[in-house]
Coordinates of C-alpha atoms in Angstrom, one line a residue:
M1 CA 23.2 -0.6 -28.2
K2 CA 24.0 -4.0 -29.2
K3 CA 27.0 -4.6 -26.9
K4 CA 29.3 -7.0 -28.9
G5 CA 30.8 -8.0 -25.7
Y6 CA 32.5 -4.8 -25.0
M7 CA 32.2 -2.6 -21.8
M8 CA 31.1 0.8 -22.4
I9 CA 31.4 3.8 -20.5
L10 CA 29.0 6.1 -19.6
A11 CA 29.1 9.6 -21.2
C12 CA 31.5 12.2 -19.3
C13 CA 30.1 15.5 -17.4
L14 CA 32.3 18.5 -16.7
L15 CA 29.7 20.2 -14.3
L16 CA 29.1 19.8 -11.0
C17 CA 25.7 20.4 -9.1
T18 CA 24.4 21.1 -5.6
G19 CA 24.0 17.6 -4.2
C20 CA 21.2 15.0 -3.8
S21 CA 18.4 14.6 -1.6
A22 CA 19.2 13.5 1.8
N23 CA 15.9 11.7 3.1
E24 CA 15.8 8.1 2.7
D25 CA 12.7 6.7 1.2
A26 CA 11.5 3.4 -0.2
D27 CA 8.7 4.1 -2.4
K28 CA 7.3 1.9 -5.3
V29 CA 6.7 3.0 -8.5
A30 CA 4.6 1.1 -11.3
G31 CA 6.2 -0.1 -14.3
I32 CA 4.3 0.6 -17.2
E33 CA 4.0 -1.3 -20.7
G34 CA 4.9 0.6 -23.6
V35 CA 2.3 2.0 -25.8
D36 CA 1.5 3.2 -29.3
I37 CA 2.6 6.6 -30.8
D38 CA -1.1 7.9 -30.7
M39 CA -1.5 7.3 -27.0
A40 CA 2.0 8.9 -26.5
Q41 CA 1.2 11.9 -28.3
E42 CA -2.3 12.3 -26.5
S43 CA -0.5 11.9 -23.0
G44 CA 2.2 14.5 -23.7
S45 CA 2.3 17.0 -20.7
E46 CA 4.7 20.1 -20.2
S47 CA 4.6 19.6 -16.5
I48 CA 7.2 18.2 -14.3
P49 CA 6.4 15.0 -12.4
T50 CA 5.5 15.5 -9.1
Q51 CA 5.3 13.2 -5.9
E52 CA 1.4 13.3 -5.7
D53 CA 1.0 12.1 -9.2
D54 CA 3.8 9.8 -9.9
I55 CA 2.1 7.3 -11.7
K56 CA 0.1 9.6 -14.0
S57 CA 3.3 11.7 -14.8
S58 CA 5.2 8.2 -15.5
L59 CA 2.6 7.0 -17.9
S60 CA 3.1 10.2 -20.0
M61 CA 6.7 10.5 -20.2
Q62 CA 7.0 7.1 -20.9
S63 CA 4.8 7.1 -23.8
G64 CA 6.9 9.9 -25.2
L65 CA 10.1 8.0 -24.9
N66 CA 8.4 4.7 -26.0
Q67 CA 7.0 6.4 -29.4
F68 CA 10.7 6.0 -30.8
Q69 CA 11.1 3.0 -33.1
G70 CA 13.9 0.6 -32.9
L71 CA 14.7 2.5 -29.7
D72 CA 18.4 1.0 -28.5
E73 CA 20.0 3.2 -25.9
I74 CA 19.7 6.1 -24.1
Q75 CA 22.7 8.4 -22.9
Y76 CA 23.1 11.8 -21.2
A77 CA 23.1 15.2 -23.3
G78 CA 23.2 17.9 -20.7
G79 CA 20.4 19.5 -18.5
D80 CA 17.0 17.9 -18.9
R81 CA 18.0 16.2 -22.3
M82 CA 19.1 12.7 -23.5
L83 CA 20.0 11.3 -26.8
L84 CA 18.2 8.6 -27.8
F85 CA 19.4 6.0 -30.4
A86 CA 16.5 4.5 -32.6
D87 CA 15.8 4.7 -36.3
R88 CA 17.4 7.8 -35.9
I89 CA 19.7 9.7 -33.3
Y90 CA 17.1 12.1 -31.3
L91 CA 17.8 15.0 -28.9
Y92 CA 15.0 14.3 -26.3
E93 CA 14.1 16.7 -23.8
L94 CA 12.6 15.1 -20.7
T95 CA 10.7 17.8 -19.2
G96 CA 8.8 18.8 -22.3
Q97 CA 8.7 15.3 -23.5
K98 CA 9.5 15.6 -26.9
A99 CA 12.3 15.5 -29.4
I100 CA 13.8 18.9 -30.1
A101 CA 16.5 17.7 -32.8
E102 CA 17.2 14.8 -34.5
T103 CA 19.8 13.4 -37.1
E104 CA 20.9 10.2 -39.1
Y105 CA 23.2 8.1 -38.1
P106 CA 26.8 9.1 -39.3
D107 CA 28.2 7.1 -42.4
G108 CA 24.9 5.3 -43.0
N109 CA 25.7 3.1 -40.0
G110 CA 22.0 2.7 -39.1
G111 CA 22.7 2.3 -35.4
D112 CA 24.2 -1.5 -36.3
G113 CA 26.9 -1.3 -34.2
N114 CA 28.6 -0.2 -30.6
F115 CA 28.2 3.8 -30.2
K116 CA 29.3 5.8 -27.2
T117 CA 28.8 9.7 -26.9
W118 CA 30.5 12.4 -25.0
I119 CA 29.1 16.0 -24.1
M120 CA 31.5 18.3 -25.4
D121 CA 32.1 22.2 -25.0
S122 CA 30.2 23.1 -28.4
G123 CA 28.1 19.9 -28.7
Y124 CA 28.7 16.5 -28.9
C125 CA 30.9 13.5 -30.2
L126 CA 29.6 10.1 -31.0
A127 CA 32.3 7.4 -31.4
Y128 CA 31.1 4.2 -33.0
E129 CA 32.9 1.1 -34.5
T130 CA 32.6 0.0 -38.2
F131 CA 34.3 -2.6 -40.3
A132 CA 35.4 -2.1 -43.6
E133 CA 35.2 -5.3 -45.7
G134 CA 37.9 -6.2 -48.2
E135 CA 39.7 -3.2 -48.2
E136 CA 43.6 -2.8 -48.3
A137 CA 45.3 -1.7 -45.5
Q138 CA 46.9 1.4 -46.2
T139 CA 47.2 2.4 -42.2
D140 CA 48.0 0.4 -39.4
T141 CA 44.3 -0.5 -39.2
T142 CA 43.7 -4.2 -37.6
E143 CA 43.2 -6.8 -40.3
S144 CA 40.6 -9.2 -39.5
V145 CA 38.9 -12.5 -40.9
I146 CA 35.4 -13.5 -40.5
S147 CA 35.0 -17.3 -41.0
G148 CA 32.3 -19.4 -41.4
E149 CA 31.3 -20.1 -37.9
Y150 CA 29.0 -17.6 -38.2
G151 CA 28.8 -17.2 -41.8
G152 CA 27.4 -21.0 -42.5
G153 CA 30.0 -22.1 -44.0
E154 CA 30.3 -19.2 -46.5
A155 CA 33.9 -17.8 -47.9
A156 CA 36.0 -15.7 -45.4
I157 CA 35.7 -12.1 -45.2
T158 CA 38.6 -9.8 -44.8
G159 CA 38.8 -6.2 -43.8
S160 CA 39.6 -3.8 -40.9
Y161 CA 37.8 -2.4 -38.0
H162 CA 37.8 1.1 -37.7
I163 CA 37.1 3.8 -34.5
I164 CA 35.2 6.7 -36.2
Y165 CA 34.3 9.9 -34.2
A166 CA 31.6 12.2 -35.6
Y167 CA 31.0 15.8 -34.1
Y168 CA 28.0 17.7 -33.8
D169 CA 27.1 21.1 -32.4
T170 CA 24.2 21.3 -29.8
D171 CA 21.4 21.2 -32.2
L172 CA 22.9 17.8 -33.7
N173 CA 23.9 19.5 -37.0
F174 CA 26.7 17.3 -38.3
Q175 CA 30.4 19.0 -38.0
K176 CA 32.8 16.4 -39.2
T177 CA 34.1 13.1 -38.6
I178 CA 37.6 11.7 -37.7
D179 CA 39.0 8.0 -38.5
V180 CA 41.1 7.5 -35.2
T181 CA 42.3 4.0 -36.3
A182 CA 43.5 5.8 -39.7
L183 CA 45.5 8.3 -37.9
G184 CA 47.7 5.1 -36.9
A185 CA 46.6 4.2 -33.6
D186 CA 46.3 0.6 -32.8
V187 CA 42.9 0.6 -31.1
N188 CA 40.1 -1.9 -31.2
F189 CA 37.6 -0.7 -29.0
I190 CA 35.9 2.8 -28.2
Y191 CA 36.7 2.7 -24.4
Q192 CA 40.6 2.6 -25.4
T193 CA 40.0 6.4 -26.7
A194 CA 38.3 9.6 -25.4
P195 CA 38.0 13.0 -27.0
S196 CA 39.0 16.3 -24.9
M197 CA 35.8 18.5 -24.0
D198 CA 37.4 21.1 -26.3
G199 CA 37.2 18.9 -29.0
R200 CA 40.9 19.5 -29.9
Q201 CA 42.5 16.4 -29.0
I202 CA 42.0 12.3 -28.6
A203 CA 43.4 10.4 -26.3
V204 CA 44.2 6.7 -27.1
C205 CA 45.8 3.8 -25.2
E206 CA 47.4 1.5 -27.8
Q207 CA 48.0 -2.2 -26.8
G208 CA 51.2 -2.7 -25.1
K209 CA 52.4 0.8 -25.7
G210 CA 50.6 3.3 -23.3
I211 CA 48.9 6.6 -23.9
S212 CA 49.2 9.0 -26.8
L213 CA 47.3 12.3 -27.9
Y214 CA 46.4 13.2 -31.5
D215 CA 45.8 16.7 -32.3
V216 CA 42.5 17.0 -33.9
N217 CA 43.4 19.6 -36.6
T218 CA 46.9 18.9 -37.3
L219 CA 46.7 14.9 -36.7
E220 CA 49.9 15.2 -34.9
K221 CA 51.1 12.5 -32.3
V222 CA 52.1 13.2 -29.3
D223 CA 53.2 10.4 -26.8
V224 CA 52.1 10.9 -22.9
L225 CA 53.0 7.7 -21.4
Q226 CA 55.0 4.7 -22.5
V227 CA 54.8 1.1 -21.3
D228 CA 56.0 -2.0 -23.4
G229 CA 54.7 -4.8 -20.8
K230 CA 58.4 -5.5 -19.8
E231 CA 60.0 -2.5 -18.5
Y232 CA 57.7 -1.4 -16.0
A233 CA 59.7 -1.1 -12.5
G234 CA 60.3 2.3 -13.3
I235 CA 56.6 3.6 -13.7
D236 CA 55.2 2.1 -10.7
G237 CA 54.8 -1.5 -12.0
L238 CA 52.5 -0.1 -14.9
S239 CA 52.6 -3.1 -17.9
S240 CA 49.5 -1.7 -19.9
V241 CA 46.6 0.9 -20.4
N242 CA 43.1 -0.2 -21.3
Q243 CA 40.9 2.9 -20.5
V244 CA 41.1 6.5 -20.9
A245 CA 39.4 9.6 -20.1
F246 CA 40.0 13.4 -19.8
T247 CA 39.4 15.0 -16.7
E248 CA 40.5 18.3 -14.6
N249 CA 39.8 20.7 -17.4
D250 CA 41.5 18.3 -20.3
S251 CA 45.0 18.7 -18.2
R252 CA 44.9 15.1 -17.1
I253 CA 44.1 11.5 -18.1
V254 CA 42.6 8.9 -16.0
F255 CA 43.0 5.2 -16.7
L256 CA 42.5 1.6 -15.9
G257 CA 45.4 -0.9 -16.5
N258 CA 47.3 -3.4 -15.5
C259 CA 50.5 -3.6 -13.2
I260 CA 52.7 -6.1 -12.1
E261 CA 54.3 -6.5 -8.6
N262 CA 56.6 -9.4 -7.6
D263 CA 56.1 -11.1 -10.6
K264 CA 51.9 -11.1 -10.4
G265 CA 49.6 -8.9 -12.3
Y266 CA 47.2 -7.0 -11.1
V267 CA 44.1 -4.6 -12.2
C268 CA 45.1 -1.0 -11.5
Y269 CA 43.8 2.7 -12.1
G270 CA 45.6 6.0 -12.1
S271 CA 45.9 9.2 -13.8
V272 CA 48.5 11.2 -15.6
K273 CA 48.7 15.1 -16.9
T274 CA 48.7 15.5 -20.7
D275 CA 52.5 16.5 -20.5
G276 CA 53.4 13.1 -19.3
S277 CA 54.2 14.5 -15.7
S278 CA 52.1 13.5 -12.2
L279 CA 52.0 9.8 -13.0
A280 CA 50.0 8.2 -10.2
V281 CA 49.3 4.2 -10.2
H282 CA 47.3 2.2 -7.7
R283 CA 46.6 -1.5 -7.5
E284 CA 43.1 -2.1 -6.2
N285 CA 40.3 -4.8 -6.4
T286 CA 39.2 -5.6 -9.9
F287 CA 37.9 -2.3 -11.5
D288 CA 36.8 -2.5 -15.1
I289 CA 34.6 0.4 -15.3
M290 CA 35.0 3.9 -14.8
N291 CA 32.4 7.3 -14.6
V292 CA 34.9 10.1 -15.2
F293 CA 33.9 13.4 -14.0
A294 CA 35.3 16.8 -13.6
E295 CA 37.0 16.4 -10.2
H296 CA 36.5 12.7 -9.5
T297 CA 36.0 9.2 -11.1
I298 CA 33.6 6.4 -10.1
F299 CA 35.0 3.2 -10.2
S300 CA 33.2 -0.2 -10.2
E301 CA 33.1 -3.6 -11.1
E302 CA 31.4 -5.4 -14.3
L303 CA 31.3 -8.6 -12.0
P304 CA 31.6 -8.8 -8.1
D305 CA 34.6 -10.7 -7.1
D306 CA 34.8 -12.9 -4.0
R307 CA 34.5 -10.1 -1.4
T308 CA 31.3 -10.6 1.1
S309 CA 30.0 -6.8 0.4
G310 CA 29.7 -4.6 -2.5
Q311 CA 31.9 -1.3 -3.2
V312 CA 32.3 1.4 -5.3
W313 CA 35.7 3.7 -5.0
I314 CA 35.5 7.6 -5.5
Y315 CA 39.0 8.4 -6.9
Y316 CA 40.4 12.0 -7.0
P317 CA 43.2 12.6 -9.0
I318 CA 44.2 16.2 -8.3
Q319 CA 44.6 14.9 -4.6
D320 CA 45.8 11.4 -5.5
T321 CA 43.0 10.2 -2.9
S322 CA 40.3 7.4 -2.9
Q323 CA 37.4 6.5 -1.0
M324 CA 35.1 3.7 -0.3
V325 CA 31.6 3.6 -0.7
Q326 CA 29.8 0.6 1.1
L327 CA 27.1 -0.8 -0.8
S328 CA 24.0 -2.4 0.5
E329 CA 24.3 -5.8 -1.3
K330 CA 27.4 -7.5 -2.9
I331 CA 25.4 -7.7 -6.4
E332 CA 25.4 -3.7 -6.8
S333 CA 28.8 -3.6 -7.4
S334 CA 28.2 -4.8 -11.1
H335 CA 25.4 -2.7 -11.9
V336 CA 26.4 1.0 -11.0
W337 CA 25.8 4.1 -13.3
G338 CA 26.9 7.7 -12.5
S339 CA 24.6 10.5 -12.7
D340 CA 24.6 13.0 -15.2
K341 CA 26.5 15.7 -13.2
G342 CA 28.7 13.2 -11.0
N343 CA 27.4 14.1 -7.6
C344 CA 25.3 10.6 -7.1
F345 CA 25.3 7.1 -8.5
I346 CA 22.7 5.1 -8.8
T347 CA 22.5 1.0 -8.6
A348 CA 19.9 -1.7 -9.7
V349 CA 19.0 -5.2 -8.3
R350 CA 17.1 -7.4 -9.9
N351 CA 13.9 -8.8 -7.5
D352 CA 12.3 -11.6 -9.5
N353 CA 8.7 -11.2 -10.4
V354 CA 8.5 -8.0 -8.7
G355 CA 11.1 -5.4 -10.3
W356 CA 13.9 -3.5 -9.7
T357 CA 15.4 -1.9 -6.3
L358 CA 17.1 1.4 -7.2
R359 CA 19.3 2.9 -4.7
L360 CA 20.7 6.4 -4.9
Y361 CA 24.3 7.2 -3.4
D362 CA 25.8 10.5 -2.5
V363 CA 29.4 10.9 -3.7
K364 CA 30.1 13.6 -1.1
T365 CA 28.5 12.0 2.0
L366 CA 29.3 8.3 0.9
K367 CA 25.9 7.4 2.1
L368 CA 22.7 5.8 1.0
V369 CA 20.3 8.8 0.3
S370 CA 17.2 7.4 -1.1
T371 CA 15.8 3.7 -2.5
K372 CA 13.0 2.9 -4.7
V373 CA 11.3 0.1 -6.1
Y374 CA 10.6 0.0 -9.9
E375 CA 7.8 -2.5 -10.3
V376 CA 8.2 -4.9 -13.3
P377 CA 6.4 -8.2 -12.6
N378 CA 8.0 -10.2 -15.7
T379 CA 11.4 -9.1 -14.7
D380 CA 12.7 -12.5 -16.9
D381 CA 11.6 -10.9 -19.9
Y382 CA 13.9 -8.3 -19.6
R383 CA 17.9 -7.8 -19.3
E384 CA 19.6 -5.8 -16.4
P385 CA 18.5 -2.0 -17.1
H386 CA 20.6 1.0 -18.3
I387 CA 19.9 3.9 -16.4
C388 CA 20.4 7.6 -16.6
Y389 CA 20.3 9.8 -13.3
L390 CA 19.1 13.4 -14.0
E391 CA 20.2 15.3 -10.8
D392 CA 18.2 18.6 -11.3
Q393 CA 15.3 16.8 -12.2
R394 CA 15.9 14.0 -9.5
T395 CA 14.7 11.5 -12.2
A396 CA 16.0 8.1 -13.3
V397 CA 15.1 6.9 -16.6
L398 CA 15.3 3.0 -17.0
F399 CA 16.0 1.6 -20.4
Q400 CA 15.3 -2.1 -20.3
R401 CA 16.2 -4.2 -23.2
P402 CA 13.9 -7.4 -24.2
Y403 CA 15.4 -11.0 -23.3
G404 CA 14.2 -14.4 -24.7
E405 CA 11.1 -14.4 -26.2
N406 CA 10.2 -11.1 -25.7
E407 CA 10.6 -8.6 -28.3
Q408 CA 9.4 -5.3 -26.7
Y409 CA 11.9 -2.9 -24.8
K410 CA 10.5 -1.0 -21.9
V411 CA 11.4 2.5 -20.9
G412 CA 10.5 3.5 -17.3
I413 CA 10.7 7.0 -15.3
V414 CA 11.4 6.8 -11.5
S415 CA 11.1 10.0 -9.5
F416 CA 13.3 10.6 -6.5
Q417 CA 11.2 14.1 -5.8

């Protein structure tokens, strides 16, 4: 996805698995350049990668992934499946190395924008941002003006940003769309919103107003938590909410926000039940990325602060307790990806002219369980990878966007068998 400077949260999953490998190792996996469609089709295989034939199976899988034109993002889709955002949206089966469903982008968006997907009980919810030029604001949408700074001195363009939710079934058959902004929600970014896993509600955190719920069917609004940026003494110092996500079978909302203590502002995290009860607010570090699962949330940082070592925090909202995971390197704090089921998380550290050092951590034991080196000699040609780790397959899929004069993306497969 083209980031536009926004943060994205990884797709939320509600299932748990049996855990991760407990064996530490430091294997090297060769990075393989993208290949054309013909070679990808000829290299196809139905077998699951084995430790004895890592490089061969890595070539086969990567060939299958690299056949999609304009691939710009990968996201979890449950089991051994991933959603690929390319010229179209594809539902890709990793073990079978093939697309099993596909669909057009909603509203003819064409993939030009910021996208995020959630796995629902009955399919998927795809959220995207769109800009409507020159429309007359009939709702509380955000009016914006694009000036000549990027338009070569052309006339200013007026319009408004909208957050759209598109719902699909498990086979990517389109169901419906909802304009979240048109509901009256004053939101500009996807991470300020989240769908419930049963598909019935949408949570939003409006700037300076707190958290509200919208019913998908009736479009009715219910206030869950109200803040105004000033009267925060009675709600544990909470002055604003910036990110939200459903957890605990849609009965609780986890959030990132800001709080004020002794007239000083801090980043904070916490949770509240959807009926407004059981509010918990904690001031801790400078978290701005969260991966939310059924029973816990993984908090990490976009950029490391002045700490001497890397850290990730595991928050259990039901017990209202947190645990810290000590990372091997400080830089890992800014490169953390939750696994598909949440029992592990993976980090990546760039090694110039060598590749990426990948480290797999166990959420339950809080320990490093495995280390791999994914070899990419020309690391300067790529941005930091986006990583999906599929627990049942013990496989990491790395999507690397090109950087500088390089124009070719790279998809890598790393087996943690």
